[in-house]
Tab-separated table of C-alpha atoms and ligand atoms in Angstrom:
chain	number	residue	atom	x	y	z
A	1	UNK	CA	13.946	9.885	-29.862
A	2	UNK	CA	13.055	9.760	-26.514
A	3	UNK	CA	15.162	11.168	-23.718
A	4	UNK	CA	13.383	8.964	-21.210
A	5	UNK	CA	11.176	5.549	-21.722
A	6	UNK	CA	9.593	5.269	-18.325
A	7	UNK	CA	8.155	1.467	-18.173
A	8	UNK	CA	4.976	1.723	-15.615
A	9	UNK	CA	2.329	4.793	-15.067
A	10	UNK	CA	2.219	3.763	-11.453
A	11	UNK	CA	3.060	6.882	-8.763
A	12	UNK	CA	6.951	5.765	-9.254
A	13	UNK	CA	6.685	6.146	-13.254
A	14	UNK	CA	4.581	9.100	-13.356
A	15	UNK	CA	6.178	11.742	-10.887
A	16	UNK	CA	9.267	10.923	-12.726
A	17	UNK	CA	7.507	12.176	-16.130
A	18	UNK	CA	5.899	14.585	-14.760
A	19	UNK	CA	9.099	16.452	-12.891
A	20	UNK	CA	11.639	15.118	-16.175
A	21	UNK	CA	8.819	16.943	-18.919
A	22	UNK	CA	8.039	20.129	-16.331
A	23	UNK	CA	11.152	20.568	-14.330
A	24	UNK	CA	14.064	19.594	-16.918
A	25	UNK	CA	11.643	19.886	-20.035
A	26	UNK	CA	12.852	16.110	-21.218
A	27	UNK	CA	10.991	14.143	-24.039
A	28	UNK	CA	9.619	11.096	-21.838
A	29	UNK	CA	7.777	8.134	-22.990
A	30	UNK	CA	5.778	6.567	-20.630
A	31	UNK	CA	3.819	3.033	-21.240
A	32	UNK	CA	2.081	0.544	-18.902
A	33	UNK	CA	0.390	-2.482	-20.090
A	34	UNK	CA	-2.327	-2.226	-18.434
A	35	UNK	CA	-5.451	-0.258	-19.740
A	36	UNK	CA	-5.276	2.960	-17.545
A	37	UNK	CA	-2.742	4.685	-15.458
A	38	UNK	CA	-2.656	5.294	-12.170
A	39	UNK	CA	-1.154	1.693	-10.821
A	40	UNK	CA	-2.314	0.296	-7.934
A	41	UNK	CA	-3.769	3.424	-6.805
A	42	UNK	CA	-6.363	3.505	-9.857
A	43	UNK	CA	-10.045	4.605	-9.016
A	44	UNK	CA	-13.001	5.306	-11.226
A	45	UNK	CA	-16.593	5.895	-10.745
A	46	UNK	CA	-18.694	2.732	-10.908
A	47	UNK	CA	-22.223	2.077	-12.635
A	48	UNK	CA	-23.720	3.715	-9.537
A	49	UNK	CA	-21.331	6.786	-9.656
A	50	UNK	CA	-19.603	6.164	-6.645
A	51	UNK	CA	-15.639	6.524	-6.958
A	52	UNK	CA	-14.148	3.215	-5.860
A	53	UNK	CA	-10.351	2.071	-5.755
A	54	UNK	CA	-9.960	-1.455	-8.304
A	55	UNK	CA	-6.894	-2.605	-6.371
A	56	UNK	CA	-7.857	-2.421	-2.839
A	57	UNK	CA	-7.755	0.845	-0.472
A	58	UNK	CA	-5.552	3.686	-0.925
A	59	UNK	CA	-5.738	5.632	1.836
A	60	UNK	CA	-3.248	8.363	1.665
A	61	UNK	CA	-1.229	9.309	4.796
A	62	UNK	CA	2.498	10.523	4.977
A	63	UNK	CA	4.776	13.118	7.604
A	64	UNK	CA	6.632	14.442	4.533
A	65	UNK	CA	5.910	17.718	3.902
A	66	UNK	CA	7.782	17.458	0.280
A	67	UNK	CA	5.680	15.221	-0.726
A	68	UNK	CA	2.651	16.841	0.267
A	69	UNK	CA	3.263	20.088	-1.171
A	70	UNK	CA	4.530	18.405	-4.020
A	71	UNK	CA	1.359	16.579	-4.935
A	72	UNK	CA	-0.965	19.270	-3.832
A	73	UNK	CA	0.095	21.191	-7.129
A	74	UNK	CA	-2.056	18.890	-8.667
A	75	UNK	CA	-4.832	18.182	-6.399
A	76	UNK	CA	-6.924	19.579	-3.222
A	77	UNK	CA	-7.271	17.515	-0.374
A	78	UNK	CA	-10.539	15.993	1.834
A	79	UNK	CA	-9.064	16.065	5.165
A	80	UNK	CA	-9.807	12.556	6.562
A	81	UNK	CA	-8.880	10.759	9.475
A	82	UNK	CA	-8.521	6.908	8.882
A	83	UNK	CA	-10.362	5.324	10.993
A	84	UNK	CA	-10.249	1.646	10.666
A	85	UNK	CA	-11.832	-1.272	13.677
A	86	UNK	CA	-11.335	-4.633	14.073
A	87	UNK	CA	-13.958	-7.512	14.811
A	88	UNK	CA	-13.099	-10.329	17.052
A	89	UNK	CA	-15.757	-12.620	18.439
A	90	UNK	CA	-18.393	-10.392	16.770
A	91	UNK	CA	-17.336	-7.071	18.925
A	92	UNK	CA	-16.088	-3.842	17.254
A	93	UNK	CA	-12.463	-2.556	18.633
A	94	UNK	CA	-10.660	0.454	17.804
A	95	UNK	CA	-7.650	-0.453	16.120
A	96	UNK	CA	-4.747	-0.225	16.342
A	97	UNK	CA	-5.290	-1.277	19.994
A	98	UNK	CA	-5.665	1.540	21.845
A	99	UNK	CA	-7.079	2.330	25.644
A	100	UNK	CA	-10.567	1.505	24.467
A	101	UNK	CA	-9.595	-1.375	22.804
A	102	UNK	CA	-8.013	-2.710	26.158
A	103	UNK	CA	-10.612	-1.408	28.731
A	104	UNK	CA	-13.563	-3.442	25.967
A	105	UNK	CA	-11.204	-6.333	25.427
A	106	UNK	CA	-10.358	-7.450	28.834
A	107	UNK	CA	-13.320	-5.627	30.580
A	108	UNK	CA	-11.258	-2.903	32.931
A	109	UNK	CA	-11.930	0.739	33.568
A	110	UNK	CA	-8.391	2.233	33.222
A	111	UNK	CA	-8.012	5.824	32.813
A	112	UNK	CA	-4.617	7.046	33.209
A	113	UNK	CA	-2.026	6.298	30.311
A	114	UNK	CA	0.278	4.871	32.989
A	115	UNK	CA	-2.258	2.643	33.968
A	116	UNK	CA	-2.878	1.288	30.367
A	117	UNK	CA	0.979	0.772	30.076
A	118	UNK	CA	1.767	-0.543	33.614
A	119	UNK	CA	-1.142	-2.964	32.490
A	120	UNK	CA	0.502	-4.121	29.171
A	121	UNK	CA	3.414	-4.206	30.916
A	122	UNK	CA	1.851	-7.391	33.108
A	123	UNK	CA	0.763	-8.944	29.885
A	124	UNK	CA	3.609	-8.926	27.855
A	125	UNK	CA	6.167	-12.036	27.344
A	126	UNK	CA	9.837	-11.058	28.106
A	127	UNK	CA	11.724	-12.161	25.137
A	128	UNK	CA	15.191	-10.232	25.056
A	129	UNK	CA	15.700	-10.684	20.980
A	130	UNK	CA	12.443	-11.316	19.415
A	131	UNK	CA	13.337	-14.040	16.816
A	132	UNK	CA	10.470	-13.811	14.232
A	133	UNK	CA	6.993	-11.675	14.261
A	134	UNK	CA	5.305	-13.976	16.649
A	135	UNK	CA	7.906	-13.355	19.646
A	136	UNK	CA	7.840	-9.430	18.591
A	137	UNK	CA	4.266	-9.101	19.073
A	138	UNK	CA	4.484	-11.321	22.159
A	139	UNK	CA	7.095	-9.202	23.377
A	140	UNK	CA	5.343	-5.916	22.611
A	141	UNK	CA	1.073	-7.216	23.641
A	142	UNK	CA	1.252	-10.390	25.473
A	143	UNK	CA	-0.705	-13.732	24.402
A	144	UNK	CA	-4.435	-12.589	24.163
A	145	UNK	CA	-4.171	-9.903	22.024
A	146	UNK	CA	-1.717	-11.167	19.818
A	147	UNK	CA	-4.181	-14.581	19.403
A	148	UNK	CA	-7.143	-12.580	19.036
A	149	UNK	CA	-5.634	-9.192	16.722
A	150	UNK	CA	-2.683	-10.613	14.820
A	151	UNK	CA	-2.423	-14.589	14.302
A	152	UNK	CA	-5.110	-15.046	12.538
A	153	UNK	CA	-4.864	-11.965	10.685
A	154	UNK	CA	-1.095	-12.899	9.518
A	155	UNK	CA	-1.731	-16.558	8.377
A	156	UNK	CA	-4.875	-15.235	5.988
A	157	UNK	CA	-3.023	-12.155	4.761
A	158	UNK	CA	0.747	-14.135	4.481
A	159	UNK	CA	-0.421	-18.004	4.455
A	160	UNK	CA	2.499	-18.482	6.598
A	161	UNK	CA	2.775	-18.892	10.373
A	162	UNK	CA	3.863	-15.670	12.190
A	163	UNK	CA	6.798	-17.699	13.628
A	164	UNK	CA	8.476	-17.919	9.756
A	165	UNK	CA	7.837	-14.139	9.168
A	166	UNK	CA	10.525	-12.008	9.916
A	167	UNK	CA	10.165	-9.714	13.353
A	168	UNK	CA	10.370	-6.357	11.235
A	169	UNK	CA	6.804	-7.164	9.851
A	170	UNK	CA	5.065	-6.625	13.293
A	171	UNK	CA	8.084	-4.325	14.885
A	172	UNK	CA	6.099	-1.227	14.460
A	173	UNK	CA	2.747	-2.014	15.406
A	174	UNK	CA	1.477	1.727	17.001
A	175	UNK	CA	-0.220	0.766	20.477
A	176	UNK	CA	-1.661	3.809	21.694
A	177	UNK	CA	-2.105	4.277	25.331
A	178	UNK	CA	-4.671	6.697	24.853
A	179	UNK	CA	-8.300	6.764	23.293
A	180	UNK	CA	-6.648	7.981	19.674
A	181	UNK	CA	-8.523	5.658	17.354
A	182	UNK	CA	-6.996	6.875	14.091
A	183	UNK	CA	-5.111	4.352	11.638
A	184	UNK	CA	-2.250	6.186	11.293
A	185	UNK	CA	0.362	8.571	13.516
A	186	UNK	CA	0.811	11.039	10.386
A	187	UNK	CA	0.497	14.912	10.046
A	188	UNK	CA	-1.242	14.518	7.011
A	189	UNK	CA	-4.274	11.946	5.964
A	190	UNK	CA	-6.291	13.090	3.420
A	191	UNK	CA	-7.545	12.147	0.156
A	192	UNK	CA	-7.294	13.741	-3.073
A	193	UNK	CA	-10.587	15.572	-3.909
A	194	UNK	CA	-10.781	14.890	-7.150
A	195	UNK	CA	-9.603	11.072	-6.722
A	196	UNK	CA	-6.101	9.345	-7.717
A	197	UNK	CA	-6.946	8.944	-11.449
A	198	UNK	CA	-7.689	12.297	-12.408
A	199	UNK	CA	-4.548	13.606	-9.976
A	200	UNK	CA	-2.468	11.555	-12.288
A	201	UNK	CA	-4.182	12.608	-15.692
A	202	UNK	CA	-2.928	16.159	-14.268
A	203	UNK	CA	0.447	14.883	-13.740
A	204	UNK	CA	0.728	13.754	-17.218
A	205	UNK	CA	-0.524	17.056	-18.887
A	206	UNK	CA	2.590	18.123	-20.885
A	207	UNK	CA	3.122	18.061	-24.429
A	208	UNK	CA	6.767	16.381	-23.686
A	209	UNK	CA	4.896	13.329	-22.162
A	210	UNK	CA	3.708	10.105	-24.225
A	211	UNK	CA	1.716	8.006	-22.836
A	212	UNK	CA	0.954	4.244	-23.828
A	213	UNK	CA	-1.334	2.346	-22.672
A	214	UNK	CA	-1.987	-1.663	-23.169
A	215	UNK	CA	1.874	-1.721	-23.998
A	216	UNK	CA	4.106	-4.885	-22.222
A	217	UNK	CA	7.571	-3.523	-22.153
A	218	UNK	CA	9.061	-6.789	-23.335
A	219	UNK	CA	6.486	-6.680	-26.322
A	220	UNK	CA	8.108	-2.398	-27.504
A	221	UNK	CA	11.587	-4.131	-27.922
A	222	UNK	CA	13.368	-1.829	-30.246
A	223	UNK	CA	10.222	-0.347	-31.533
A	224	UNK	CA	10.894	2.978	-29.212
A	225	UNK	CA	14.164	4.826	-29.247
A	226	UNK	CA	15.556	6.155	-25.775
A	227	UNK	CA	18.610	7.486	-24.210
A	228	UNK	CA	18.164	5.851	-20.694
A	229	UNK	CA	15.226	3.485	-19.301
A	230	UNK	CA	13.245	3.718	-15.952
A	231	UNK	CA	11.715	0.682	-15.126
A	232	UNK	CA	9.249	0.489	-12.200
A	233	UNK	CA	7.784	-3.285	-13.406
A	234	UNK	CA	9.042	-6.580	-11.126
A	235	UNK	CA	12.702	-7.071	-10.992
A	236	UNK	CA	12.863	-10.364	-11.785
A	237	UNK	CA	10.543	-10.104	-14.758
A	238	UNK	CA	13.099	-7.855	-16.298
A	239	UNK	CA	15.694	-10.383	-16.093
A	240	UNK	CA	13.384	-13.104	-17.670
A	241	UNK	CA	13.186	-15.178	-14.185
A	242	UNK	CA	16.729	-16.241	-14.428
A	243	UNK	CA	17.265	-16.525	-10.821
A	244	UNK	CA	13.482	-17.944	-10.238
A	245	UNK	CA	10.679	-15.847	-9.748
A	246	UNK	CA	10.071	-14.045	-6.552
A	247	UNK	CA	7.541	-14.528	-4.078
A	248	UNK	CA	4.234	-12.633	-4.128
A	249	UNK	CA	1.167	-12.613	-2.584
A	250	UNK	CA	-1.483	-11.448	-4.949
A	251	UNK	CA	-5.357	-10.397	-3.774
A	252	UNK	CA	-8.707	-10.846	-5.186
A	253	UNK	CA	-11.307	-8.087	-4.985
A	254	UNK	CA	-15.371	-8.527	-4.497
A	255	UNK	CA	-16.796	-5.171	-5.387
A	256	UNK	CA	-20.767	-4.428	-4.312
A	257	UNK	CA	-22.975	-1.951	-4.409
A	258	UNK	CA	-25.627	-2.142	-1.805
A	259	UNK	CA	-28.604	-0.307	-1.656
A	260	UNK	CA	-29.066	1.462	1.656
A	261	UNK	CA	-27.064	5.034	2.640
A	262	UNK	CA	-24.225	3.138	4.755
A	263	UNK	CA	-23.238	-0.345	5.036
A	264	UNK	CA	-20.840	0.353	8.370
A	265	UNK	CA	-19.476	2.445	10.797
A	266	UNK	CA	-16.133	3.095	9.316
A	267	UNK	CA	-14.153	3.044	6.377
A	268	UNK	CA	-12.438	-0.191	7.250
A	269	UNK	CA	-13.313	-3.012	9.525
A	270	UNK	CA	-11.057	-6.024	9.494
A	271	UNK	CA	-11.946	-9.745	10.472
A	272	UNK	CA	-8.914	-11.299	11.543
A	273	UNK	CA	-10.061	-14.496	12.680
A	274	UNK	CA	-13.846	-15.190	11.054
A	275	UNK	CA	-14.132	-15.579	7.088
A	276	UNK	CA	-11.646	-15.609	3.833
A	277	UNK	CA	-11.369	-11.953	3.128
A	278	UNK	CA	-9.213	-9.933	5.354
A	279	UNK	CA	-11.654	-6.509	5.394
A	280	UNK	CA	-14.301	-4.796	4.314
A	281	UNK	CA	-13.713	-1.514	2.779
A	282	UNK	CA	-16.795	1.320	2.513
A	283	UNK	CA	-15.572	4.229	0.494
A	284	UNK	CA	-17.811	6.945	1.212
A	285	UNK	CA	-16.731	7.257	4.544
A	286	UNK	CA	-13.175	8.203	3.312
A	287	UNK	CA	-14.297	10.282	0.270
A	288	UNK	CA	-17.225	11.927	1.368
A	289	UNK	CA	-19.119	11.486	-1.218
A	290	UNK	CA	-23.378	11.676	-0.077
A	291	UNK	CA	-25.661	9.109	-2.078
A	292	UNK	CA	-28.576	6.749	-1.215
A	293	UNK	CA	-26.411	3.624	-2.367
A	294	UNK	CA	-23.063	2.818	-1.018
A	295	UNK	CA	-20.230	0.325	-2.474
A	296	UNK	CA	-18.399	-2.061	-0.462
A	297	UNK	CA	-14.877	-3.986	-1.116
A	298	UNK	CA	-14.397	-7.537	0.306
A	299	UNK	CA	-10.346	-8.258	0.298
A	300	UNK	CA	-9.215	-11.808	-0.035
A	301	UNK	CA	-5.550	-12.765	0.207
A	302	UNK	CA	-4.300	-15.544	-2.247
A	303	UNK	CA	-1.359	-17.104	-3.810
A	304	UNK	CA	-0.241	-15.165	-6.471
A	305	UNK	CA	0.241	-17.325	-10.136
A	306	UNK	CA	0.341	-16.515	-13.461
A	307	UNK	CA	-2.765	-13.815	-14.561
A	308	UNK	CA	-2.863	-12.107	-11.138
A	309	UNK	CA	-1.438	-9.257	-9.932
A	310	UNK	CA	1.976	-9.061	-7.660
A	311	UNK	CA	1.023	-6.917	-4.810
A	312	UNK	CA	2.884	-7.960	-1.420
A	313	UNK	CA	6.886	-8.810	-1.662
A	314	UNK	CA	7.008	-11.663	0.753
A	315	UNK	CA	9.826	-10.862	3.419
A	316	UNK	CA	11.871	-14.174	3.832
A	317	UNK	CA	15.445	-15.104	4.066
A	318	UNK	CA	14.861	-16.611	1.203
A	319	UNK	CA	13.553	-14.510	-0.839
A	320	UNK	CA	16.397	-11.623	0.347
A	321	UNK	CA	18.899	-13.907	-1.161
A	322	UNK	CA	17.484	-14.124	-4.781
A	323	UNK	CA	16.387	-10.629	-4.562
A	324	UNK	CA	20.186	-9.954	-4.021
A	325	UNK	CA	21.218	-11.542	-7.042
A	326	UNK	CA	18.834	-9.157	-9.068
A	327	UNK	CA	19.931	-6.477	-7.473
A	328	UNK	CA	23.658	-7.686	-8.458
A	329	UNK	CA	22.580	-7.683	-11.796
A	330	UNK	CA	20.613	-4.599	-12.051
A	331	UNK	CA	23.441	-2.780	-10.488
A	332	UNK	CA	25.512	-4.146	-14.119
A	333	UNK	CA	23.377	-2.362	-16.276
A	334	UNK	CA	24.308	1.421	-17.378
A	335	UNK	CA	21.603	3.158	-18.682
A	336	UNK	CA	18.563	1.496	-17.087
A	337	UNK	CA	16.961	3.113	-13.297
A	338	UNK	CA	15.148	0.402	-11.087
A	339	UNK	CA	12.628	2.125	-9.092
A	340	UNK	CA	9.431	1.197	-7.287
A	341	UNK	CA	7.781	-1.119	-5.345
A	342	UNK	CA	7.900	-3.763	-7.669
A	343	UNK	CA	11.027	-3.136	-9.121
A	344	UNK	CA	13.106	-2.716	-5.792
A	345	UNK	CA	10.580	-5.347	-4.160
A	346	UNK	CA	9.593	-3.534	-1.138
A	347	UNK	CA	6.500	-2.396	0.535
A	348	UNK	CA	6.475	0.892	-0.325
A	349	UNK	CA	3.419	2.775	1.029
A	350	UNK	CA	2.564	5.811	-2.035
A	351	UNK	CA	4.384	8.461	0.046
A	352	UNK	CA	7.637	6.508	0.337
A	353	UNK	CA	7.525	5.924	-3.680
A	354	UNK	CA	6.898	9.715	-4.121
A	355	UNK	CA	9.718	10.741	-2.069
A	356	UNK	CA	12.031	7.841	-3.744
A	357	UNK	CA	10.528	9.488	-6.905
A	358	UNK	CA	11.436	13.242	-6.174
A	359	UNK	CA	14.612	12.465	-5.021
A	360	UNK	CA	15.774	10.243	-8.171
A	361	UNK	CA	14.751	13.309	-10.220
A	362	UNK	CA	17.232	15.284	-8.114
A	363	UNK	CA	19.801	13.099	-8.746
A	364	UNK	CA	19.460	12.492	-12.366
A	365	UNK	CA	18.992	16.301	-13.112
A	366	UNK	CA	22.330	17.407	-10.461
A	367	UNK	CA	24.741	15.520	-12.931
B	401	FAD	C1	-3.810	-3.857	-1.794
B	401	FAD	C2	-3.244	-2.868	-1.590
B	401	FAD	C3	-3.454	-1.632	-0.569
B	401	FAD	C4	-2.257	-0.269	-0.667
B	401	FAD	N1	-3.001	0.248	0.075
B	401	FAD	C5	-2.086	1.626	0.587
B	401	FAD	C6	-2.542	2.810	1.856
B	401	FAD	O1	-3.765	2.917	1.994
B	401	FAD	N2	-1.590	3.697	1.386
B	401	FAD	C7	-0.337	3.759	0.852
B	401	FAD	O2	0.181	4.296	1.147
B	401	FAD	N3	0.066	2.525	-0.070
B	401	FAD	C8	-0.851	1.539	0.041
B	401	FAD	N4	-0.009	0.785	-1.049
B	401	FAD	C9	1.106	0.688	-1.538
B	401	FAD	C10	1.054	1.349	-2.881
B	401	FAD	O3	0.210	0.762	-3.491
B	401	FAD	C11	2.085	1.672	-3.899
B	401	FAD	O4	2.802	2.187	-2.860
B	401	FAD	C12	2.144	2.272	-4.919
B	401	FAD	O5	1.430	1.839	-5.656
B	401	FAD	C13	3.842	2.022	-5.578
B	401	FAD	O6	3.771	2.492	-6.807
B	401	FAD	P1	4.680	2.191	-8.035
B	401	FAD	O7	4.296	3.217	-9.135
B	401	FAD	O8	5.853	1.674	-7.849
B	401	FAD	O9	4.139	0.487	-8.605
B	401	FAD	P2	2.549	0.227	-8.949
B	401	FAD	O10	1.491	1.205	-8.626
B	401	FAD	O11	2.373	-1.143	-9.006
B	401	FAD	O12	2.713	0.344	-10.566
B	401	FAD	C14	3.526	0.018	-11.583
B	401	FAD	C15	3.027	-0.392	-13.131
B	401	FAD	O13	4.163	-0.648	-14.040
B	401	FAD	C16	3.471	-1.463	-14.712
B	401	FAD	N5	3.724	-1.990	-15.124
B	401	FAD	C17	4.361	-3.490	-14.728
B	401	FAD	N6	5.421	-4.505	-15.811
B	401	FAD	C18	5.228	-3.998	-16.467
B	401	FAD	C19	5.646	-4.062	-18.051
B	401	FAD	N7	6.262	-5.168	-18.411
B	401	FAD	N8	5.541	-2.862	-19.102
B	401	FAD	C20	4.720	-2.081	-18.981
B	401	FAD	N9	4.348	-1.420	-17.307
B	401	FAD	C21	4.258	-2.421	-16.490
B	401	FAD	C22	1.984	-1.988	-13.773
B	401	FAD	O14	1.016	-2.310	-14.750
B	401	FAD	C23	1.575	-0.458	-12.961
B	401	FAD	O15	0.830	-0.087	-13.456
B	401	FAD	C24	-0.908	-0.613	-1.220
B	401	FAD	C25	-0.872	-1.800	-2.005
B	401	FAD	C26	-1.698	-2.866	-1.939
B	401	FAD	C27	-1.204	-3.572	-3.499
């Protein structure tokens, strides 16, 4: 008899398993239908001994001291500024848009931050209350930057025109009036020195934790005895899609190893307008491995269908209505806790799901 059954060995589930076993001496069984731990953050050494992320790049970044300190109990870090560039008309630009991008794209030589700000102000469209993602970018950056860096990228990513997407998708676009070319603004921008999967292994190292892989929750009914269930899988699947499936976007990944030291100049290059992939990632820039060969990943957004992974919730009014019905139903069950990216149908970053699980642990153990 377990105190907790946790469905899903991604960050949401494993942080809770670790805390409940180590912090509250609970007996925990954690299951995952995949053949590995670490959820979408799973990484492994490929045949050429290069550390790669199976499900697309996971760049760790956070402003949350508690999250950073918590993970630091299990790994040392590689200090790393995440650098991402965007290729437009055959030219590489700093991304997110900063002073360098603006000077190079518009062929101007602005120096002071106020000049850059005034220049962008002269490009912006005056839209008082942006109603969709397109209007949001036009009101922040104007037509030229929108059409070159955002319009086609968004269509490729979501297969939906930005006019149909919520303004929130593009509301927090960082725009820099200086030369800062780091992709994120966060205080901590790091990668786990041992890789994500090893970090998860260390978190699960406790005799009170039983881990079962290749184990689908739906196929275990009645076979594992527990007091409380923590479910981090898709909320619609939990209820057998009784209100219909929620919409998801999926991805296909093309991993490749190349017989030269480096393939491109930074860890990620976005291709907003060309090719059907959105980005090429080169791992060694972020992990610091020194080898003669290099591995890259091309990431292709695709329609979700059975057999593919559910990667991104699609933020549209229609999906919100359906989600609300599931959330109401979830509240009516007593001993089940829904948490994580799929269970809450929210696009959480890693640090957000970790913070969420740490908070949940406190709530569970303070009662
Ligand atoms: C392509 C991509 C890139 C990303 N890049 C970043 C990034 O750079 N930085 C960042 O901070 N975040 C990034 N994220 C987000 C990050 O992946 C999530 O925040 C994190 O993985 C969420 O953890 P989770 O445990 O909630 O979900 P998941 O990692 O999805 O784990 C859920 C687990 O539950 C299992 N499961 C589901 N249903 C069942 C079932 N019925 N039975 C048994 N097991 C089940 C699944 O197999 C899975 O292993 C990215 C996400 C994607 C898709």
